[in-house]
JSON list of C-alpha atoms in Angstrom, two decimals:
[
{"chain": "R", "resi": 1, "resn": "MET", "atom": "CA", "xyz": [79.48, 118.09, 116.82]},
{"chain": "R", "resi": 2, "resn": "LEU", "atom": "CA", "xyz": [78.06, 114.77, 118.11]},
{"chain": "R", "resi": 3, "resn": "THR", "atom": "CA", "xyz": [78.23, 111.54, 115.78]},
{"chain": "R", "resi": 4, "resn": "VAL", "atom": "CA", "xyz": [75.28, 109.40, 115.63]},
{"chain": "R", "resi": 5, "resn": "VAL", "atom": "CA", "xyz": [74.68, 106.30, 113.21]},
{"chain": "R", "resi": 6, "resn": "CYS", "atom": "CA", "xyz": [71.53, 105.81, 111.45]},
{"chain": "R", "resi": 7, "resn": "PRO", "atom": "CA", "xyz": [70.18, 102.39, 112.39]},
{"chain": "R", "resi": 8, "resn": "SER", "atom": "CA", "xyz": [68.75, 101.59, 108.96]},
{"chain": "R", "resi": 9, "resn": "CYS", "atom": "CA", "xyz": [71.55, 102.67, 106.31]},
{"chain": "R", "resi": 10, "resn": "GLN", "atom": "CA", "xyz": [74.43, 102.91, 108.78]},
{"chain": "R", "resi": 11, "resn": "ALA", "atom": "CA", "xyz": [75.36, 106.38, 107.71]},
{"chain": "R", "resi": 12, "resn": "ASN", "atom": "CA", "xyz": [77.59, 108.26, 110.16]},
{"chain": "R", "resi": 13, "resn": "LEU", "atom": "CA", "xyz": [75.97, 111.51, 110.78]},
{"chain": "R", "resi": 14, "resn": "ARG", "atom": "CA", "xyz": [77.16, 114.67, 112.58]},
{"chain": "R", "resi": 15, "resn": "VAL", "atom": "CA", "xyz": [74.65, 116.49, 114.89]},
{"chain": "R", "resi": 16, "resn": "ARG", "atom": "CA", "xyz": [75.01, 119.76, 116.68]},
{"chain": "R", "resi": 17, "resn": "PRO", "atom": "CA", "xyz": [75.04, 119.30, 120.57]},
{"chain": "R", "resi": 18, "resn": "GLU", "atom": "CA", "xyz": [72.01, 121.27, 121.07]},
{"chain": "R", "resi": 19, "resn": "LEU", "atom": "CA", "xyz": [69.96, 118.31, 119.18]},
{"chain": "R", "resi": 20, "resn": "ALA", "atom": "CA", "xyz": [70.97, 115.97, 121.86]},
{"chain": "R", "resi": 21, "resn": "GLY", "atom": "CA", "xyz": [67.91, 113.85, 122.93]},
{"chain": "R", "resi": 22, "resn": "ARG", "atom": "CA", "xyz": [65.90, 114.56, 119.83]},
{"chain": "R", "resi": 23, "resn": "ALA", "atom": "CA", "xyz": [64.81, 112.25, 117.05]},
{"chain": "R", "resi": 24, "resn": "GLY", "atom": "CA", "xyz": [64.48, 113.06, 113.34]},
{"chain": "R", "resi": 25, "resn": "LYS", "atom": "CA", "xyz": [64.69, 111.57, 109.93]},
{"chain": "R", "resi": 26, "resn": "CYS", "atom": "CA", "xyz": [68.08, 110.56, 108.27]},
{"chain": "R", "resi": 27, "resn": "PRO", "atom": "CA", "xyz": [68.86, 112.69, 105.41]},
{"chain": "R", "resi": 28, "resn": "LYS", "atom": "CA", "xyz": [69.95, 109.82, 103.34]},
{"chain": "R", "resi": 29, "resn": "CYS", "atom": "CA", "xyz": [67.32, 107.25, 103.91]},
{"chain": "R", "resi": 30, "resn": "GLY", "atom": "CA", "xyz": [64.44, 108.87, 105.87]},
{"chain": "R", "resi": 31, "resn": "ALA", "atom": "CA", "xyz": [64.68, 106.28, 108.82]},
{"chain": "R", "resi": 32, "resn": "ILE", "atom": "CA", "xyz": [64.03, 107.76, 112.35]},
{"chain": "R", "resi": 33, "resn": "VAL", "atom": "CA", "xyz": [67.35, 108.51, 114.07]},
{"chain": "R", "resi": 34, "resn": "GLN", "atom": "CA", "xyz": [67.48, 109.01, 117.90]},
{"chain": "R", "resi": 35, "resn": "VAL", "atom": "CA", "xyz": [70.13, 111.40, 118.98]},
{"chain": "R", "resi": 36, "resn": "PRO", "atom": "CA", "xyz": [71.49, 110.23, 122.55]},
{"chain": "R", "resi": 37, "resn": "ALA", "atom": "CA", "xyz": [70.96, 112.77, 125.49]},
{"chain": "R", "resi": 38, "resn": "LEU", "atom": "CA", "xyz": [73.84, 114.52, 126.84]},
{"chain": "R", "resi": 39, "resn": "ASP", "atom": "CA", "xyz": [75.16, 113.19, 130.14]},
{"chain": "R", "resi": 40, "resn": "ALA", "atom": "CA", "xyz": [74.45, 115.19, 133.41]},
{"chain": "R", "resi": 41, "resn": "GLU", "atom": "CA", "xyz": [77.74, 117.11, 133.26]},
{"chain": "R", "resi": 42, "resn": "ALA", "atom": "CA", "xyz": [77.43, 118.17, 129.58]},
{"chain": "R", "resi": 43, "resn": "ALA", "atom": "CA", "xyz": [73.71, 119.05, 130.18]},
{"chain": "R", "resi": 44, "resn": "GLU", "atom": "CA", "xyz": [74.91, 121.43, 133.11]},
{"chain": "R", "resi": 45, "resn": "ASP", "atom": "CA", "xyz": [77.50, 122.93, 130.88]},
{"chain": "R", "resi": 46, "resn": "ARG", "atom": "CA", "xyz": [75.14, 123.94, 128.22]},
{"chain": "R", "resi": 47, "resn": "ALA", "atom": "CA", "xyz": [72.61, 125.23, 130.87]},
{"chain": "R", "resi": 48, "resn": "GLU", "atom": "CA", "xyz": [75.31, 127.36, 132.21]},
{"chain": "R", "resi": 49, "resn": "SER", "atom": "CA", "xyz": [76.12, 128.59, 128.72]},
{"chain": "R", "resi": 50, "resn": "GLY", "atom": "CA", "xyz": [72.41, 129.82, 128.30]},
{"chain": "R", "resi": 51, "resn": "LEU", "atom": "CA", "xyz": [71.53, 127.09, 125.79]},
{"chain": "R", "resi": 52, "resn": "SER", "atom": "CA", "xyz": [68.34, 125.02, 126.24]},
{"chain": "R", "resi": 53, "resn": "PRO", "atom": "CA", "xyz": [67.50, 121.76, 124.33]},
{"chain": "R", "resi": 54, "resn": "ARG", "atom": "CA", "xyz": [64.69, 122.28, 121.83]},
{"chain": "R", "resi": 55, "resn": "GLU", "atom": "CA", "xyz": [61.63, 119.81, 121.58]},
{"chain": "R", "resi": 56, "resn": "THR", "atom": "CA", "xyz": [60.71, 117.97, 118.47]},
{"chain": "R", "resi": 57, "resn": "THR", "atom": "CA", "xyz": [58.74, 115.07, 117.30]},
{"chain": "R", "resi": 58, "resn": "ALA", "atom": "CA", "xyz": [60.07, 111.94, 115.72]},
{"chain": "R", "resi": 59, "resn": "GLY", "atom": "CA", "xyz": [58.83, 112.92, 112.39]},
{"chain": "R", "resi": 60, "resn": "ASP", "atom": "CA", "xyz": [60.99, 116.12, 112.26]},
{"chain": "R", "resi": 61, "resn": "GLU", "atom": "CA", "xyz": [63.98, 116.35, 109.99]},
{"chain": "R", "resi": 62, "resn": "PHE", "atom": "CA", "xyz": [67.30, 117.54, 111.03]},
{"chain": "R", "resi": 63, "resn": "PRO", "atom": "CA", "xyz": [68.10, 120.31, 108.63]},
{"chain": "R", "resi": 64, "resn": "ASP", "atom": "CA", "xyz": [71.79, 120.43, 109.82]},
{"chain": "R", "resi": 65, "resn": "ILE", "atom": "CA", "xyz": [72.54, 116.69, 110.23]},
{"chain": "R", "resi": 66, "resn": "GLU", "atom": "CA", "xyz": [75.26, 115.52, 107.69]},
{"chain": "R", "resi": 67, "resn": "PRO", "atom": "CA", "xyz": [77.45, 112.60, 106.79]},
{"chain": "R", "resi": 68, "resn": "THR", "atom": "CA", "xyz": [80.79, 112.46, 108.62]},
{"chain": "R", "resi": 69, "resn": "ASP", "atom": "CA", "xyz": [83.22, 113.58, 106.05]},
{"chain": "R", "resi": 70, "resn": "ARG", "atom": "CA", "xyz": [86.63, 113.58, 108.02]},
{"chain": "R", "resi": 71, "resn": "LEU", "atom": "CA", "xyz": [88.95, 110.98, 109.37]},
{"chain": "R", "resi": 72, "resn": "VAL", "atom": "CA", "xyz": [89.18, 111.22, 113.28]},
{"chain": "R", "resi": 73, "resn": "ARG", "atom": "CA", "xyz": [92.47, 112.73, 113.86]},
{"chain": "R", "resi": 74, "resn": "ASP", "atom": "CA", "xyz": [93.41, 110.73, 116.65]},
{"chain": "R", "resi": 75, "resn": "TYR", "atom": "CA", "xyz": [92.45, 107.47, 115.00]},
{"chain": "R", "resi": 76, "resn": "HIS", "atom": "CA", "xyz": [94.51, 105.14, 112.59]},
{"chain": "R", "resi": 77, "resn": "TYR", "atom": "CA", "xyz": [92.95, 103.76, 109.38]},
{"chain": "R", "resi": 78, "resn": "LEU", "atom": "CA", "xyz": [94.01, 100.92, 107.21]},
{"chain": "R", "resi": 79, "resn": "VAL", "atom": "CA", "xyz": [93.01, 99.54, 103.87]},
{"chain": "R", "resi": 80, "resn": "VAL", "atom": "CA", "xyz": [92.97, 95.88, 103.49]},
{"chain": "R", "resi": 81, "resn": "ASP", "atom": "CA", "xyz": [92.18, 93.51, 100.39]},
{"chain": "R", "resi": 82, "resn": "ARG", "atom": "CA", "xyz": [91.99, 89.71, 100.13]},
{"chain": "R", "resi": 83, "resn": "ASN", "atom": "CA", "xyz": [95.58, 89.19, 100.80]},
{"chain": "R", "resi": 84, "resn": "GLY", "atom": "CA", "xyz": [96.23, 91.82, 103.54]},
{"chain": "R", "resi": 85, "resn": "LEU", "atom": "CA", "xyz": [97.40, 95.46, 104.13]},
{"chain": "R", "resi": 86, "resn": "VAL", "atom": "CA", "xyz": [97.02, 97.82, 101.19]},
{"chain": "R", "resi": 87, "resn": "ALA", "atom": "CA", "xyz": [97.24, 101.28, 102.49]},
{"chain": "R", "resi": 88, "resn": "ALA", "atom": "CA", "xyz": [97.63, 103.10, 105.93]},
{"chain": "R", "resi": 89, "resn": "TRP", "atom": "CA", "xyz": [96.90, 106.56, 107.44]},
{"chain": "R", "resi": 90, "resn": "GLU", "atom": "CA", "xyz": [97.86, 108.24, 110.64]},
{"chain": "R", "resi": 91, "resn": "ASN", "atom": "CA", "xyz": [97.80, 111.86, 111.41]},
{"chain": "R", "resi": 92, "resn": "ASN", "atom": "CA", "xyz": [101.54, 112.59, 110.99]},
{"chain": "R", "resi": 93, "resn": "GLY", "atom": "CA", "xyz": [101.59, 114.88, 108.01]},
{"chain": "R", "resi": 94, "resn": "GLN", "atom": "CA", "xyz": [102.47, 112.04, 105.54]},
{"chain": "R", "resi": 95, "resn": "GLY", "atom": "CA", "xyz": [98.67, 111.42, 104.51]},
{"chain": "R", "resi": 96, "resn": "TRP", "atom": "CA", "xyz": [97.92, 107.95, 102.94]},
{"chain": "R", "resi": 97, "resn": "THR", "atom": "CA", "xyz": [100.77, 105.48, 102.34]},
{"chain": "R", "resi": 98, "resn": "ILE", "atom": "CA", "xyz": [100.43, 102.47, 100.07]},
{"chain": "R", "resi": 99, "resn": "ARG", "atom": "CA", "xyz": [102.16, 99.09, 99.91]},
{"chain": "R", "resi": 100, "resn": "SER", "atom": "CA", "xyz": [104.92, 99.00, 97.25]},
{"chain": "R", "resi": 101, "resn": "GLY", "atom": "CA", "xyz": [106.93, 95.57, 97.57]},
{"chain": "R", "resi": 102, "resn": "THR", "atom": "CA", "xyz": [108.04, 95.42, 101.07]},
{"chain": "R", "resi": 103, "resn": "THR", "atom": "CA", "xyz": [107.73, 98.95, 102.10]},
{"chain": "R", "resi": 104, "resn": "PHE", "atom": "CA", "xyz": [105.20, 101.69, 102.03]},
{"chain": "R", "resi": 105, "resn": "VAL", "atom": "CA", "xyz": [105.26, 105.03, 99.84]},
{"chain": "R", "resi": 106, "resn": "ARG", "atom": "CA", "xyz": [103.22, 108.17, 99.98]},
{"chain": "R", "resi": 107, "resn": "ALA", "atom": "CA", "xyz": [100.16, 107.56, 97.97]},
{"chain": "R", "resi": 108, "resn": "ALA", "atom": "CA", "xyz": [99.99, 111.30, 96.74]},
{"chain": "R", "resi": 109, "resn": "ARG", "atom": "CA", "xyz": [103.46, 110.83, 94.94]},
{"chain": "R", "resi": 110, "resn": "ASN", "atom": "CA", "xyz": [102.73, 107.48, 93.56]},
{"chain": "R", "resi": 111, "resn": "ALA", "atom": "CA", "xyz": [99.18, 107.60, 92.13]},
{"chain": "R", "resi": 112, "resn": "ASP", "atom": "CA", "xyz": [99.96, 105.21, 89.48]},
{"chain": "R", "resi": 113, "resn": "LYS", "atom": "CA", "xyz": [100.47, 102.30, 92.16]},
{"chain": "R", "resi": 114, "resn": "LEU", "atom": "CA", "xyz": [96.87, 102.80, 93.35]},
{"chain": "R", "resi": 115, "resn": "PRO", "atom": "CA", "xyz": [94.63, 99.69, 92.24]},
{"chain": "R", "resi": 116, "resn": "SER", "atom": "CA", "xyz": [91.33, 100.90, 90.50]},
{"chain": "R", "resi": 117, "resn": "GLN", "atom": "CA", "xyz": [89.35, 98.13, 91.63]},
{"chain": "R", "resi": 118, "resn": "GLY", "atom": "CA", "xyz": [89.18, 95.20, 94.34]},
{"chain": "R", "resi": 119, "resn": "ASP", "atom": "CA", "xyz": [87.55, 93.85, 97.54]},
{"chain": "R", "resi": 120, "resn": "PHE", "atom": "CA", "xyz": [88.75, 96.55, 99.74]},
{"chain": "R", "resi": 121, "resn": "LYS", "atom": "CA", "xyz": [87.80, 97.34, 103.31]},
{"chain": "R", "resi": 122, "resn": "LEU", "atom": "CA", "xyz": [88.40, 100.24, 105.60]},
{"chain": "R", "resi": 123, "resn": "VAL", "atom": "CA", "xyz": [89.65, 99.45, 109.07]},
{"chain": "R", "resi": 124, "resn": "GLU", "atom": "CA", "xyz": [89.32, 102.22, 111.68]},
{"chain": "R", "resi": 125, "resn": "LEU", "atom": "CA", "xyz": [91.51, 101.70, 114.70]},
{"chain": "R", "resi": 126, "resn": "GLN", "atom": "CA", "xyz": [89.83, 103.67, 117.48]},
{"chain": "R", "resi": 127, "resn": "LEU", "atom": "CA", "xyz": [92.24, 105.41, 120.01]},
{"chain": "R", "resi": 128, "resn": "ALA", "atom": "CA", "xyz": [91.40, 107.61, 122.90]},
{"chain": "R", "resi": 129, "resn": "ARG", "atom": "CA", "xyz": [93.68, 109.86, 125.10]},
{"chain": "R", "resi": 130, "resn": "THR", "atom": "CA", "xyz": [94.18, 108.81, 128.80]},
{"chain": "R", "resi": 131, "resn": "GLU", "atom": "CA", "xyz": [94.67, 111.32, 131.56]},
{"chain": "R", "resi": 132, "resn": "ASP", "atom": "CA", "xyz": [98.23, 111.14, 131.47]},
{"chain": "R", "resi": 133, "resn": "GLY", "atom": "CA", "xyz": [98.40, 112.13, 127.81]},
{"chain": "R", "resi": 134, "resn": "SER", "atom": "CA", "xyz": [99.03, 108.69, 126.21]},
{"chain": "R", "resi": 135, "resn": "HIS", "atom": "CA", "xyz": [96.76, 106.69, 124.14]},
{"chain": "R", "resi": 136, "resn": "ARG", "atom": "CA", "xyz": [94.84, 103.35, 124.42]},
{"chain": "R", "resi": 137, "resn": "LEU", "atom": "CA", "xyz": [93.12, 101.26, 121.83]},
{"chain": "R", "resi": 138, "resn": "THR", "atom": "CA", "xyz": [89.26, 101.30, 122.63]},
{"chain": "R", "resi": 139, "resn": "GLY", "atom": "CA", "xyz": [87.76, 99.89, 119.48]},
{"chain": "R", "resi": 140, "resn": "LEU", "atom": "CA", "xyz": [87.90, 98.74, 115.94]},
{"chain": "R", "resi": 141, "resn": "ALA", "atom": "CA", "xyz": [85.54, 99.12, 113.22]},
{"chain": "R", "resi": 142, "resn": "VAL", "atom": "CA", "xyz": [85.51, 97.56, 109.65]},
{"chain": "R", "resi": 143, "resn": "TYR", "atom": "CA", "xyz": [83.77, 99.04, 106.57]},
{"chain": "R", "resi": 144, "resn": "GLN", "atom": "CA", "xyz": [83.26, 97.73, 103.05]},
{"chain": "R", "resi": 145, "resn": "LEU", "atom": "CA", "xyz": [84.49, 100.07, 100.29]},
{"chain": "R", "resi": 146, "resn": "ALA", "atom": "CA", "xyz": [82.96, 100.45, 96.90]},
{"chain": "R", "resi": 147, "resn": "PRO", "atom": "CA", "xyz": [84.67, 97.84, 94.46]},
{"chain": "R", "resi": 148, "resn": "ARG", "atom": "CA", "xyz": [85.69, 100.36, 91.80]},
{"chain": "R", "resi": 149, "resn": "TYR", "atom": "CA", "xyz": [87.93, 103.53, 92.20]},
{"chain": "R", "resi": 150, "resn": "ALA", "atom": "CA", "xyz": [87.69, 103.46, 96.01]},
{"chain": "R", "resi": 151, "resn": "LEU", "atom": "CA", "xyz": [91.43, 103.89, 96.45]},
{"chain": "R", "resi": 152, "resn": "SER", "atom": "CA", "xyz": [91.76, 106.34, 93.67]},
{"chain": "R", "resi": 153, "resn": "ARG", "atom": "CA", "xyz": [89.91, 108.81, 95.76]},
{"chain": "R", "resi": 154, "resn": "ILE", "atom": "CA", "xyz": [92.81, 108.97, 98.08]},
{"chain": "R", "resi": 155, "resn": "GLU", "atom": "CA", "xyz": [94.38, 111.49, 95.24]},
{"chain": "R", "resi": 156, "resn": "ARG", "atom": "CA", "xyz": [91.50, 113.91, 95.94]},
{"chain": "R", "resi": 157, "resn": "GLY", "atom": "CA", "xyz": [92.45, 114.13, 99.64]},
{"chain": "R", "resi": 158, "resn": "GLU", "atom": "CA", "xyz": [93.24, 112.08, 102.57]},
{"chain": "R", "resi": 159, "resn": "ASP", "atom": "CA", "xyz": [89.42, 112.34, 103.78]},
{"chain": "R", "resi": 160, "resn": "ALA", "atom": "CA", "xyz": [87.95, 111.39, 100.43]},
{"chain": "R", "resi": 161, "resn": "ILE", "atom": "CA", "xyz": [88.02, 107.68, 100.92]},
{"chain": "R", "resi": 162, "resn": "LEU", "atom": "CA", "xyz": [84.95, 107.91, 103.28]},
{"chain": "R", "resi": 163, "resn": "GLN", "atom": "CA", "xyz": [82.84, 108.70, 100.29]},
{"chain": "R", "resi": 164, "resn": "ALA", "atom": "CA", "xyz": [83.48, 105.04, 99.11]},
{"chain": "R", "resi": 165, "resn": "VAL", "atom": "CA", "xyz": [82.25, 103.50, 102.34]},
{"chain": "R", "resi": 166, "resn": "ARG", "atom": "CA", "xyz": [79.19, 101.12, 101.64]},
{"chain": "R", "resi": 167, "resn": "GLY", "atom": "CA", "xyz": [78.37, 99.66, 105.14]},
{"chain": "R", "resi": 168, "resn": "PRO", "atom": "CA", "xyz": [80.00, 97.49, 107.90]},
{"chain": "R", "resi": 169, "resn": "ALA", "atom": "CA", "xyz": [81.96, 94.45, 106.79]},
{"chain": "R", "resi": 170, "resn": "PRO", "atom": "CA", "xyz": [83.79, 91.19, 108.20]},
{"chain": "R", "resi": 171, "resn": "LEU", "atom": "CA", "xyz": [87.58, 90.54, 108.24]},
{"chain": "R", "resi": 172, "resn": "SER", "atom": "CA", "xyz": [88.99, 87.17, 106.76]},
{"chain": "R", "resi": 173, "resn": "LYS", "atom": "CA", "xyz": [91.82, 85.42, 108.72]},
{"chain": "R", "resi": 174, "resn": "GLU", "atom": "CA", "xyz": [94.37, 87.07, 106.47]},
{"chain": "R", "resi": 175, "resn": "GLN", "atom": "CA", "xyz": [93.23, 90.47, 107.03]},
{"chain": "R", "resi": 176, "resn": "LYS", "atom": "CA", "xyz": [92.98, 89.98, 110.89]},
{"chain": "R", "resi": 177, "resn": "THR", "atom": "CA", "xyz": [96.59, 88.72, 110.74]},
{"chain": "R", "resi": 178, "resn": "ALA", "atom": "CA", "xyz": [97.70, 91.83, 108.92]},
{"chain": "R", "resi": 179, "resn": "VAL", "atom": "CA", "xyz": [95.74, 94.11, 111.07]},
{"chain": "R", "resi": 180, "resn": "PHE", "atom": "CA", "xyz": [97.11, 92.65, 114.33]},
{"chain": "R", "resi": 181, "resn": "ALA", "atom": "CA", "xyz": [100.67, 92.79, 112.82]},
{"chain": "R", "resi": 182, "resn": "TYR", "atom": "CA", "xyz": [100.15, 96.49, 112.13]},
{"chain": "R", "resi": 183, "resn": "ILE", "atom": "CA", "xyz": [98.89, 97.10, 115.63]},
{"chain": "R", "resi": 184, "resn": "ARG", "atom": "CA", "xyz": [101.86, 95.14, 117.18]},
{"chain": "R", "resi": 185, "resn": "GLU", "atom": "CA", "xyz": [104.37, 97.15, 115.11]},
{"chain": "R", "resi": 186, "resn": "LYS", "atom": "CA", "xyz": [102.85, 100.51, 115.45]},
{"chain": "R", "resi": 187, "resn": "PHE", "atom": "CA", "xyz": [101.76, 100.56, 119.18]},
{"chain": "R", "resi": 188, "resn": "MET", "atom": "CA", "xyz": [103.44, 99.73, 122.43]},
{"chain": "R", "resi": 189, "resn": "ARG", "atom": "CA", "xyz": [101.89, 96.68, 124.31]},
{"chain": "R", "resi": 190, "resn": "PRO", "atom": "CA", "xyz": [100.19, 98.88, 127.10]},
{"chain": "R", "resi": 191, "resn": "ILE", "atom": "CA", "xyz": [98.17, 100.52, 124.34]},
{"chain": "R", "resi": 192, "resn": "TRP", "atom": "CA", "xyz": [96.46, 97.27, 123.25]},
{"chain": "R", "resi": 193, "resn": "GLU", "atom": "CA", "xyz": [97.35, 94.27, 125.40]},
{"chain": "R", "resi": 194, "resn": "ASP", "atom": "CA", "xyz": [94.60, 94.96, 127.96]},
{"chain": "R", "resi": 195, "resn": "HIS", "atom": "CA", "xyz": [91.79, 95.05, 125.20]},
{"chain": "R", "resi": 196, "resn": "ALA", "atom": "CA", "xyz": [91.04, 91.33, 125.52]},
{"chain": "R", "resi": 197, "resn": "ALA", "atom": "CA", "xyz": [88.06, 91.23, 123.38]},
{"chain": "R", "resi": 198, "resn": "LEU", "atom": "CA", "xyz": [89.85, 93.06, 120.54]},
{"chain": "R", "resi": 199, "resn": "VAL", "atom": "CA", "xyz": [92.74, 90.83, 120.92]},
{"chain": "R", "resi": 200, "resn": "ASP", "atom": "CA", "xyz": [90.50, 87.62, 120.87]},
{"chain": "R", "resi": 201, "resn": "TYR", "atom": "CA", "xyz": [88.85, 88.90, 117.86]},
{"chain": "R", "resi": 202, "resn": "LEU", "atom": "CA", "xyz": [92.02, 89.34, 115.79]},
{"chain": "R", "resi": 203, "resn": "THR", "atom": "CA", "xyz": [93.63, 86.29, 116.93]},
{"chain": "R", "resi": 204, "resn": "ASN", "atom": "CA", "xyz": [90.50, 84.20, 116.19]},
{"chain": "R", "resi": 205, "resn": "LEU", "atom": "CA", "xyz": [91.29, 83.08, 112.57]},
{"chain": "R", "resi": 206, "resn": "ASP", "atom": "CA", "xyz": [87.94, 81.68, 111.77]},
{"chain": "R", "resi": 207, "resn": "TYR", "atom": "CA", "xyz": [86.98, 83.09, 108.73]},
{"chain": "R", "resi": 208, "resn": "HIS", "atom": "CA", "xyz": [83.28, 83.09, 109.44]},
{"chain": "R", "resi": 209, "resn": "SER", "atom": "CA", "xyz": [83.56, 84.87, 112.82]},
{"chain": "R", "resi": 210, "resn": "PRO", "atom": "CA", "xyz": [81.61, 88.11, 113.10]},
{"chain": "R", "resi": 211, "resn": "GLY", "atom": "CA", "xyz": [82.71, 91.08, 111.51]},
{"chain": "R", "resi": 212, "resn": "ILE", "atom": "CA", "xyz": [82.98, 94.41, 113.61]},
{"chain": "R", "resi": 213, "resn": "SER", "atom": "CA", "xyz": [81.40, 97.53, 113.53]},
{"chain": "R", "resi": 214, "resn": "PRO", "atom": "CA", "xyz": [80.11, 100.32, 115.94]},
{"chain": "R", "resi": 215, "resn": "HIS", "atom": "CA", "xyz": [76.59, 99.09, 115.52]},
{"chain": "R", "resi": 216, "resn": "THR", "atom": "CA", "xyz": [76.99, 95.40, 116.17]},
{"chain": "R", "resi": 217, "resn": "HIS", "atom": "CA", "xyz": [80.23, 94.65, 118.13]},
{"chain": "R", "resi": 218, "resn": "PRO", "atom": "CA", "xyz": [79.96, 95.07, 122.00]},
{"chain": "R", "resi": 219, "resn": "PHE", "atom": "CA", "xyz": [83.48, 96.24, 122.66]},
{"chain": "R", "resi": 220, "resn": "VAL", "atom": "CA", "xyz": [83.54, 99.04, 120.19]},
{"chain": "R", "resi": 221, "resn": "THR", "atom": "CA", "xyz": [82.88, 102.28, 121.82]}
]
């Protein structure tokens, strides 16, 4: 599946590869969404498999386009509030963990510790595998979560928090500090130190500096 973003409502949408190069209506808001064409190598692979692109007009709807409903398994996800880090997720079998005092505990076993409301943001740390099998940090996206019951969705499953996403958001200086501290603690320096734009953003503690999202920030891939 390909992932595209609606330019109007910012919904993350999944599209079958054979729809590459087509345009259609977002199933959420009706805006026109252009699916990028496949690169030459991918197009050649599809041709060899006997699949051909289908033509369409910009007014057609995608019957099979749907919002992304799963966390990307190679990424790390954080939830921050006004004061800093609240919860974290990585694909290690532990599911979401939440801060409890000076440590983190499994959210599934400590549902009573999940706050029911607050100004929460979901931070997506985007990682990619390199040719040698290691990872590198390639981008960072920030999303505003619903003010009520966003974290309680964690009880329903680790992906359920995506249903609370309301759109892109900025990070405050306290949140930047918390995210950068997590990165330095979790990842070895070679994974992130060469990403100058990301490091510059997180170490620029100006509260009014621009937020990061896949749609607005140039270093997010």
